[in-house]
mmCIF file with all atom_site columns, C-alpha atoms in Angstrom:
data_model
loop_
_atom_site.group_PDB
_atom_site.id
_atom_site.type_symbol
_atom_site.label_atom_id
_atom_site.label_alt_id
_atom_site.label_comp_id
_atom_site.label_asym_id
_atom_site.label_entity_id
_atom_site.label_seq_id
_atom_site.pdbx_PDB_ins_code
_atom_site.Cartn_x
_atom_site.Cartn_y
_atom_site.Cartn_z
_atom_site.occupancy
_atom_site.B_iso_or_equiv
_atom_site.pdbx_formal_charge
_atom_site.auth_seq_id
_atom_site.auth_comp_id
_atom_site.auth_asym_id
_atom_site.auth_atom_id
_atom_site.pdbx_PDB_model_num
ATOM 1   C CA . MET A 1 1   ? 15.794  55.821  1.323   1.00 50.00 ? 1   MET A CA 1
ATOM 2   C CA . ALA A 1 2   ? 15.238  57.233  -2.116  1.00 57.00 ? 2   ALA A CA 1
ATOM 3   C CA . GLY A 1 3   ? 15.011  53.757  -3.718  1.00 62.00 ? 3   GLY A CA 1
ATOM 4   C CA . ALA A 1 4   ? 12.851  52.066  -1.058  1.00 72.00 ? 4   ALA A CA 1
ATOM 5   C CA . MET A 1 5   ? 9.521   50.704  -2.278  1.00 72.00 ? 5   MET A CA 1
ATOM 6   C CA . THR A 1 6   ? 6.467   51.284  -0.144  1.00 82.00 ? 6   THR A CA 1
ATOM 7   C CA . ARG A 1 7   ? 3.672   48.804  0.343   1.00 76.00 ? 7   ARG A CA 1
ATOM 8   C CA . ARG A 1 8   ? 1.339   51.072  -1.614  1.00 75.00 ? 8   ARG A CA 1
ATOM 9   C CA . SER A 1 9   ? 3.641   51.319  -4.641  1.00 71.00 ? 9   SER A CA 1
ATOM 10  C CA . ALA A 1 10  ? 4.293   47.525  -4.595  1.00 70.00 ? 10  ALA A CA 1
ATOM 11  C CA . LEU A 1 11  ? 0.551   46.775  -4.590  1.00 68.00 ? 11  LEU A CA 1
ATOM 12  C CA . GLY A 1 12  ? 0.032   49.270  -7.411  1.00 71.00 ? 12  GLY A CA 1
ATOM 13  C CA . THR A 1 13  ? 2.785   47.658  -9.484  1.00 69.00 ? 13  THR A CA 1
ATOM 14  C CA . PHE A 1 14  ? 1.416   44.138  -8.910  1.00 66.00 ? 14  PHE A CA 1
ATOM 15  C CA . GLY A 1 15  ? -2.088  45.334  -9.779  1.00 69.00 ? 15  GLY A CA 1
ATOM 16  C CA . ALA A 1 16  ? -0.879  46.869  -13.043 1.00 67.00 ? 16  ALA A CA 1
ATOM 17  C CA . VAL A 1 17  ? 0.994   43.706  -13.987 1.00 65.00 ? 17  VAL A CA 1
ATOM 18  C CA . GLY A 1 18  ? -2.078  41.600  -13.131 1.00 64.00 ? 18  GLY A CA 1
ATOM 19  C CA . ALA A 1 19  ? -4.313  43.816  -15.265 1.00 64.00 ? 19  ALA A CA 1
ATOM 20  C CA . ALA A 1 20  ? -1.858  43.616  -18.166 1.00 61.00 ? 20  ALA A CA 1
ATOM 21  C CA . LEU A 1 21  ? -1.754  39.820  -17.914 1.00 59.00 ? 21  LEU A CA 1
ATOM 22  C CA . ALA A 1 22  ? -5.553  39.605  -17.731 1.00 60.00 ? 22  ALA A CA 1
ATOM 23  C CA . THR A 1 23  ? -6.101  41.768  -20.790 1.00 61.00 ? 23  THR A CA 1
ATOM 24  C CA . GLY A 1 24  ? -3.415  40.016  -22.802 1.00 56.00 ? 24  GLY A CA 1
ATOM 25  C CA . THR A 1 25  ? -1.204  43.047  -23.288 1.00 57.00 ? 25  THR A CA 1
ATOM 26  C CA . LEU A 1 26  ? 1.538   41.306  -21.315 1.00 50.00 ? 26  LEU A CA 1
ATOM 27  C CA . SER A 1 27  ? 2.163   37.598  -21.647 1.00 47.00 ? 27  SER A CA 1
ATOM 28  C CA . ILE A 1 28  ? 4.585   35.257  -19.968 1.00 50.00 ? 28  ILE A CA 1
ATOM 29  C CA . GLY A 1 29  ? 5.103   32.377  -22.365 1.00 50.00 ? 29  GLY A CA 1
ATOM 30  C CA . THR A 1 30  ? 2.306   30.722  -24.266 1.00 47.00 ? 30  THR A CA 1
ATOM 31  C CA . PRO A 1 31  ? -0.292  29.155  -22.019 1.00 47.00 ? 31  PRO A CA 1
ATOM 32  C CA . ALA A 1 32  ? -1.139  25.530  -22.684 1.00 44.00 ? 32  ALA A CA 1
ATOM 33  C CA . ARG A 1 33  ? -4.692  24.744  -23.636 1.00 46.00 ? 33  ARG A CA 1
ATOM 34  C CA . ALA A 1 34  ? -6.526  22.809  -20.934 1.00 40.00 ? 34  ALA A CA 1
ATOM 35  C CA . GLN A 1 35  ? -8.024  19.557  -22.107 1.00 42.00 ? 35  GLN A CA 1
ATOM 36  C CA . ALA A 1 36  ? -9.981  16.915  -20.270 1.00 40.00 ? 36  ALA A CA 1
ATOM 37  C CA . GLN A 1 37  ? -8.718  13.383  -20.466 1.00 44.00 ? 37  GLN A CA 1
ATOM 38  C CA . GLY A 1 38  ? -10.722 11.365  -22.912 1.00 46.00 ? 38  GLY A CA 1
ATOM 39  C CA . GLN A 1 39  ? -12.048 7.977   -21.895 1.00 48.00 ? 39  GLN A CA 1
ATOM 40  C CA . SER A 1 40  ? -9.265  5.456   -22.000 1.00 53.00 ? 40  SER A CA 1
ATOM 41  C CA . GLN A 1 41  ? -9.602  3.044   -24.885 1.00 58.00 ? 41  GLN A CA 1
ATOM 42  C CA . ALA A 1 42  ? -8.740  0.251   -22.448 1.00 61.00 ? 42  ALA A CA 1
ATOM 43  C CA . LEU A 1 43  ? -11.500 0.909   -19.922 1.00 69.00 ? 43  LEU A CA 1
ATOM 44  C CA . GLY A 1 44  ? -15.270 0.876   -20.027 1.00 68.00 ? 44  GLY A CA 1
ATOM 45  C CA . LEU A 1 45  ? -15.927 -1.612  -22.812 1.00 79.00 ? 45  LEU A CA 1
ATOM 46  C CA . GLN A 1 46  ? -18.533 -4.353  -22.529 1.00 88.00 ? 46  GLN A CA 1
ATOM 47  C CA . GLU A 1 47  ? -16.689 -7.500  -23.518 1.00 90.00 ? 47  GLU A CA 1
ATOM 48  C CA . SER A 1 48  ? -15.541 -10.823 -22.148 1.00 92.00 ? 48  SER A CA 1
ATOM 49  C CA . VAL A 1 49  ? -12.521 -10.814 -19.886 1.00 93.00 ? 49  VAL A CA 1
ATOM 50  C CA . GLN A 1 50  ? -10.542 -12.843 -22.462 1.00 93.00 ? 50  GLN A CA 1
ATOM 51  C CA . ASP A 1 51  ? -11.301 -10.310 -25.212 1.00 92.00 ? 51  ASP A CA 1
ATOM 52  C CA . GLY A 1 52  ? -10.401 -7.400  -22.931 1.00 92.00 ? 52  GLY A CA 1
ATOM 53  C CA . LEU A 1 53  ? -7.093  -8.901  -21.834 1.00 93.00 ? 53  LEU A CA 1
ATOM 54  C CA . LYS A 1 54  ? -6.206  -9.768  -25.419 1.00 94.00 ? 54  LYS A CA 1
ATOM 55  C CA . ARG A 1 55  ? -7.071  -6.233  -26.579 1.00 92.00 ? 55  ARG A CA 1
ATOM 56  C CA . VAL A 1 56  ? -5.061  -4.518  -23.840 1.00 93.00 ? 56  VAL A CA 1
ATOM 57  C CA . PHE A 1 57  ? -2.091  -6.871  -23.450 1.00 93.00 ? 57  PHE A CA 1
ATOM 58  C CA . GLY A 1 58  ? -2.036  -8.715  -26.761 1.00 92.00 ? 58  GLY A CA 1
ATOM 59  C CA . GLY A 1 59  ? -0.574  -12.174 -26.460 1.00 87.00 ? 59  GLY A CA 1
ATOM 60  C CA . ARG A 1 60  ? 1.990   -11.273 -23.786 1.00 94.00 ? 60  ARG A CA 1
ATOM 61  C CA . ALA A 1 61  ? 2.420   -13.920 -21.117 1.00 95.00 ? 61  ALA A CA 1
ATOM 62  C CA . MET A 1 62  ? 1.395   -13.134 -17.535 1.00 96.00 ? 62  MET A CA 1
ATOM 63  C CA . LYS A 1 63  ? 3.540   -14.533 -14.734 1.00 96.00 ? 63  LYS A CA 1
ATOM 64  C CA . ASP A 1 64  ? 2.280   -15.452 -11.277 1.00 96.00 ? 64  ASP A CA 1
ATOM 65  C CA . GLY A 1 65  ? 3.024   -12.422 -9.146  1.00 95.00 ? 65  GLY A CA 1
ATOM 66  C CA . ALA A 1 66  ? 1.534   -13.608 -5.851  1.00 94.00 ? 66  ALA A CA 1
ATOM 67  C CA . ALA A 1 67  ? 4.944   -13.267 -4.149  1.00 94.00 ? 67  ALA A CA 1
ATOM 68  C CA . LEU A 1 68  ? 5.221   -9.573  -5.071  1.00 95.00 ? 68  LEU A CA 1
ATOM 69  C CA . ILE A 1 69  ? 1.597   -8.418  -5.321  1.00 96.00 ? 69  ILE A CA 1
ATOM 70  C CA . LYS A 1 70  ? -0.552  -7.909  -2.244  1.00 97.00 ? 70  LYS A CA 1
ATOM 71  C CA . LEU A 1 71  ? -4.173  -7.894  -3.439  1.00 97.00 ? 71  LEU A CA 1
ATOM 72  C CA . ASP A 1 72  ? -6.343  -6.831  -0.517  1.00 97.00 ? 72  ASP A CA 1
ATOM 73  C CA . ILE A 1 73  ? -10.066 -7.378  -1.101  1.00 96.00 ? 73  ILE A CA 1
ATOM 74  C CA . PRO A 1 74  ? -12.689 -8.902  1.198   1.00 96.00 ? 74  PRO A CA 1
ATOM 75  C CA . PRO A 1 75  ? -13.497 -12.559 0.431   1.00 96.00 ? 75  PRO A CA 1
ATOM 76  C CA . ILE A 1 76  ? -17.217 -11.817 0.935   1.00 95.00 ? 76  ILE A CA 1
ATOM 77  C CA . ALA A 1 77  ? -18.782 -8.559  -0.258  1.00 93.00 ? 77  ALA A CA 1
ATOM 78  C CA . GLU A 1 78  ? -22.072 -7.835  1.499   1.00 89.00 ? 78  GLU A CA 1
ATOM 79  C CA . ASN A 1 79  ? -22.849 -5.185  -1.100  1.00 89.00 ? 79  ASN A CA 1
ATOM 80  C CA . GLY A 1 80  ? -21.362 -5.533  -4.577  1.00 90.00 ? 80  GLY A CA 1
ATOM 81  C CA . ALA A 1 81  ? -21.922 -1.848  -5.305  1.00 91.00 ? 81  ALA A CA 1
ATOM 82  C CA . VAL A 1 82  ? -19.034 -0.811  -3.048  1.00 93.00 ? 82  VAL A CA 1
ATOM 83  C CA . VAL A 1 83  ? -16.173 -3.253  -2.653  1.00 95.00 ? 83  VAL A CA 1
ATOM 84  C CA . PRO A 1 84  ? -12.869 -1.841  -1.372  1.00 96.00 ? 84  PRO A CA 1
ATOM 85  C CA . VAL A 1 85  ? -9.760  -3.128  -3.115  1.00 97.00 ? 85  VAL A CA 1
ATOM 86  C CA . SER A 1 86  ? -6.110  -2.203  -2.775  1.00 96.00 ? 86  SER A CA 1
ATOM 87  C CA . VAL A 1 87  ? -3.046  -3.408  -4.612  1.00 97.00 ? 87  VAL A CA 1
ATOM 88  C CA . GLU A 1 88  ? 0.469   -3.036  -3.275  1.00 96.00 ? 88  GLU A CA 1
ATOM 89  C CA . VAL A 1 89  ? 3.517   -4.237  -5.180  1.00 96.00 ? 89  VAL A CA 1
ATOM 90  C CA . ASN A 1 90  ? 6.746   -5.026  -3.366  1.00 94.00 ? 90  ASN A CA 1
ATOM 91  C CA . ALA A 1 91  ? 9.057   -3.932  -6.177  1.00 91.00 ? 91  ALA A CA 1
ATOM 92  C CA . PRO A 1 92  ? 11.685  -1.219  -6.635  1.00 89.00 ? 92  PRO A CA 1
ATOM 93  C CA . MET A 1 93  ? 10.549  2.157   -7.935  1.00 92.00 ? 93  MET A CA 1
ATOM 94  C CA . THR A 1 94  ? 13.733  3.354   -9.653  1.00 92.00 ? 94  THR A CA 1
ATOM 95  C CA . PRO A 1 95  ? 14.036  4.877   -13.121 1.00 92.00 ? 95  PRO A CA 1
ATOM 96  C CA . ALA A 1 96  ? 15.664  1.653   -14.357 1.00 91.00 ? 96  ALA A CA 1
ATOM 97  C CA . SER A 1 97  ? 13.059  -0.704  -12.877 1.00 93.00 ? 97  SER A CA 1
ATOM 98  C CA . HIS A 1 98  ? 9.626   0.340   -11.685 1.00 94.00 ? 98  HIS A CA 1
ATOM 99  C CA . VAL A 1 99  ? 5.941   -0.528  -11.783 1.00 95.00 ? 99  VAL A CA 1
ATOM 100 C CA . LYS A 1 100 ? 4.512   1.218   -14.834 1.00 95.00 ? 100 LYS A CA 1
ATOM 101 C CA . SER A 1 101 ? 0.815   0.462   -14.307 1.00 95.00 ? 101 SER A CA 1
ATOM 102 C CA . ILE A 1 102 ? -1.598  -1.492  -12.145 1.00 96.00 ? 102 ILE A CA 1
ATOM 103 C CA . TRP A 1 103 ? -4.828  -2.844  -13.636 1.00 96.00 ? 103 TRP A CA 1
ATOM 104 C CA . ILE A 1 104 ? -7.832  -4.157  -11.694 1.00 96.00 ? 104 ILE A CA 1
ATOM 105 C CA . VAL A 1 105 ? -9.987  -6.705  -13.544 1.00 96.00 ? 105 VAL A CA 1
ATOM 106 C CA . ALA A 1 106 ? -13.264 -8.345  -12.433 1.00 95.00 ? 106 ALA A CA 1
ATOM 107 C CA . ASP A 1 107 ? -13.704 -11.451 -14.575 1.00 95.00 ? 107 ASP A CA 1
ATOM 108 C CA . LYS A 1 108 ? -17.531 -11.713 -14.587 1.00 94.00 ? 108 LYS A CA 1
ATOM 109 C CA . ASN A 1 109 ? -18.423 -8.014  -14.750 1.00 93.00 ? 109 ASN A CA 1
ATOM 110 C CA . ARG A 1 110 ? -20.083 -6.813  -17.960 1.00 92.00 ? 110 ARG A CA 1
ATOM 111 C CA . ILE A 1 111 ? -17.185 -4.363  -18.116 1.00 92.00 ? 111 ILE A CA 1
ATOM 112 C CA . PRO A 1 112 ? -14.301 -6.469  -16.793 1.00 94.00 ? 112 PRO A CA 1
ATOM 113 C CA . ILE A 1 113 ? -11.387 -4.006  -16.953 1.00 94.00 ? 113 ILE A CA 1
ATOM 114 C CA . ILE A 1 114 ? -12.470 -1.643  -14.217 1.00 93.00 ? 114 ILE A CA 1
ATOM 115 C CA . ALA A 1 115 ? -9.415  0.375   -13.172 1.00 93.00 ? 115 ALA A CA 1
ATOM 116 C CA . LYS A 1 116 ? -5.955  1.389   -14.303 1.00 94.00 ? 116 LYS A CA 1
ATOM 117 C CA . ALA A 1 117 ? -3.348  3.376   -12.400 1.00 94.00 ? 117 ALA A CA 1
ATOM 118 C CA . THR A 1 118 ? -0.268  4.679   -14.185 1.00 94.00 ? 118 THR A CA 1
ATOM 119 C CA . LEU A 1 119 ? 2.794   5.145   -11.990 1.00 93.00 ? 119 LEU A CA 1
ATOM 120 C CA . THR A 1 120 ? 6.232   6.705   -12.281 1.00 92.00 ? 120 THR A CA 1
ATOM 121 C CA . PRO A 1 121 ? 9.364   6.137   -10.192 1.00 92.00 ? 121 PRO A CA 1
ATOM 122 C CA . GLU A 1 122 ? 8.597   9.401   -8.378  1.00 92.00 ? 122 GLU A CA 1
ATOM 123 C CA . ALA A 1 123 ? 5.610   7.687   -6.741  1.00 89.00 ? 123 ALA A CA 1
ATOM 124 C CA . GLY A 1 124 ? 8.107   5.955   -4.463  1.00 89.00 ? 124 GLY A CA 1
ATOM 125 C CA . GLN A 1 125 ? 5.731   3.055   -3.785  1.00 92.00 ? 125 GLN A CA 1
ATOM 126 C CA . ALA A 1 126 ? 3.548   0.974   -6.078  1.00 94.00 ? 126 ALA A CA 1
ATOM 127 C CA . PHE A 1 127 ? 0.152   1.186   -4.384  1.00 95.00 ? 127 PHE A CA 1
ATOM 128 C CA . VAL A 1 128 ? -3.393  1.855   -5.548  1.00 95.00 ? 128 VAL A CA 1
ATOM 129 C CA . GLY A 1 129 ? -6.716  1.656   -3.731  1.00 94.00 ? 129 GLY A CA 1
ATOM 130 C CA . ALA A 1 130 ? -10.285 2.060   -4.952  1.00 94.00 ? 130 ALA A CA 1
ATOM 131 C CA . ASN A 1 131 ? -13.885 1.059   -4.425  1.00 95.00 ? 131 ASN A CA 1
ATOM 132 C CA . VAL A 1 132 ? -15.128 -1.138  -7.253  1.00 94.00 ? 132 VAL A CA 1
ATOM 133 C CA . ARG A 1 133 ? -18.499 -2.514  -8.278  1.00 93.00 ? 133 ARG A CA 1
ATOM 134 C CA . LEU A 1 134 ? -18.981 -6.252  -8.680  1.00 93.00 ? 134 LEU A CA 1
ATOM 135 C CA . GLY A 1 135 ? -22.130 -7.643  -10.259 1.00 88.00 ? 135 GLY A CA 1
ATOM 136 C CA . GLU A 1 136 ? -21.772 -11.197 -8.978  1.00 92.00 ? 136 GLU A CA 1
ATOM 137 C CA . THR A 1 137 ? -19.334 -13.618 -7.374  1.00 94.00 ? 137 THR A CA 1
ATOM 138 C CA . THR A 1 138 ? -16.159 -13.379 -9.419  1.00 95.00 ? 138 THR A CA 1
ATOM 139 C CA . ASP A 1 139 ? -12.388 -13.537 -9.500  1.00 96.00 ? 139 ASP A CA 1
ATOM 140 C CA . VAL A 1 140 ? -10.754 -10.128 -9.122  1.00 97.00 ? 140 VAL A CA 1
ATOM 141 C CA . ARG A 1 141 ? -7.283  -9.774  -10.613 1.00 96.00 ? 141 ARG A CA 1
ATOM 142 C CA . ALA A 1 142 ? -4.506  -7.307  -10.165 1.00 97.00 ? 142 ALA A CA 1
ATOM 143 C CA . ILE A 1 143 ? -2.288  -7.105  -13.226 1.00 97.00 ? 143 ILE A CA 1
ATOM 144 C CA . VAL A 1 144 ? 1.002   -5.278  -12.802 1.00 97.00 ? 144 VAL A CA 1
ATOM 145 C CA . GLU A 1 145 ? 2.975   -4.041  -15.806 1.00 96.00 ? 145 GLU A CA 1
ATOM 146 C CA . GLN A 1 146 ? 6.618   -3.333  -15.077 1.00 96.00 ? 146 GLN A CA 1
ATOM 147 C CA . SER A 1 147 ? 8.803   -0.845  -16.941 1.00 94.00 ? 147 SER A CA 1
ATOM 148 C CA . ASP A 1 148 ? 10.481  -3.680  -18.887 1.00 94.00 ? 148 ASP A CA 1
ATOM 149 C CA . GLY A 1 149 ? 7.081   -4.908  -20.121 1.00 93.00 ? 149 GLY A CA 1
ATOM 150 C CA . THR A 1 150 ? 6.819   -7.894  -17.753 1.00 95.00 ? 150 THR A CA 1
ATOM 151 C CA . LEU A 1 151 ? 3.259   -8.675  -16.665 1.00 97.00 ? 151 LEU A CA 1
ATOM 152 C CA . LEU A 1 152 ? 2.558   -10.081 -13.207 1.00 97.00 ? 152 LEU A CA 1
ATOM 153 C CA . THR A 1 153 ? -0.839  -11.126 -11.917 1.00 97.00 ? 153 THR A CA 1
ATOM 154 C CA . ALA A 1 154 ? -2.549  -12.113 -8.684  1.00 97.00 ? 154 ALA A CA 1
ATOM 155 C CA . LYS A 1 155 ? -6.210  -12.991 -8.178  1.00 96.00 ? 155 LYS A CA 1
ATOM 156 C CA . ARG A 1 156 ? -8.745  -13.616 -5.439  1.00 96.00 ? 156 ARG A CA 1
ATOM 157 C CA . GLU A 1 157 ? -12.313 -14.845 -5.540  1.00 96.00 ? 157 GLU A CA 1
ATOM 158 C CA . VAL A 1 158 ? -14.915 -12.498 -4.050  1.00 96.00 ? 158 VAL A CA 1
ATOM 159 C CA . LYS A 1 159 ? -18.353 -13.814 -3.151  1.00 95.00 ? 159 LYS A CA 1
ATOM 160 C CA . VAL A 1 160 ? -20.998 -11.128 -3.687  1.00 93.00 ? 160 VAL A CA 1
ATOM 161 C CA . THR A 1 161 ? -24.213 -11.453 -1.641  1.00 88.00 ? 161 THR A CA 1
ATOM 162 C CA . VAL A 1 162 ? -26.033 -8.392  -3.056  1.00 72.00 ? 162 VAL A CA 1
ATOM 163 C CA . GLY A 1 163 ? -25.164 -7.517  -6.663  1.00 58.00 ? 163 GLY A CA 1
ATOM 164 C CA . GLY A 1 164 ? -23.819 -4.085  -7.469  1.00 56.00 ? 164 GLY A CA 1
ATOM 165 C CA . CYS A 1 165 ? -24.623 -3.967  -11.180 1.00 59.00 ? 165 CYS A CA 1
ATOM 166 C CA . GLY A 1 166 ? -28.374 -3.967  -11.050 1.00 51.00 ? 166 GLY A CA 1
ATOM 167 C CA . GLY A 1 167 ? -28.578 -7.159  -8.970  1.00 48.00 ? 167 GLY A CA 1
#
């Protein structure tokens, strides 16, 4: 048992290594600098829905995706400040063909492009859910961008009884 390590010597060794790492005398690779995500250039801008869609998607055509996109949002929102919405896309999630991003757009909001989720094939399922704020009765759209650049869209009208954007 000459080479056996005791609990006390193991803890001492780990403590010394920890102290060396903390003081910088021992390093394991170069640590990456932590950075907060900046505000997306596509979200949070006060503009018309047409201007926002043109800015984000350019002139690309959007196909009717009602057969593939399940947009779940209540038809009447009692309180526009908190409206639950979920988007599920019945599409493959393989490296060759997958949903790249899901956008949620409220046509009559001052800030119409209200959410974006970026997905990878590892997600396994194209689904996103959120609570959104609606200022008035409006169409809410789900826009799905596939890995090949195809844009699909589905929309539903939501009647808002109490406004969520100062109404």
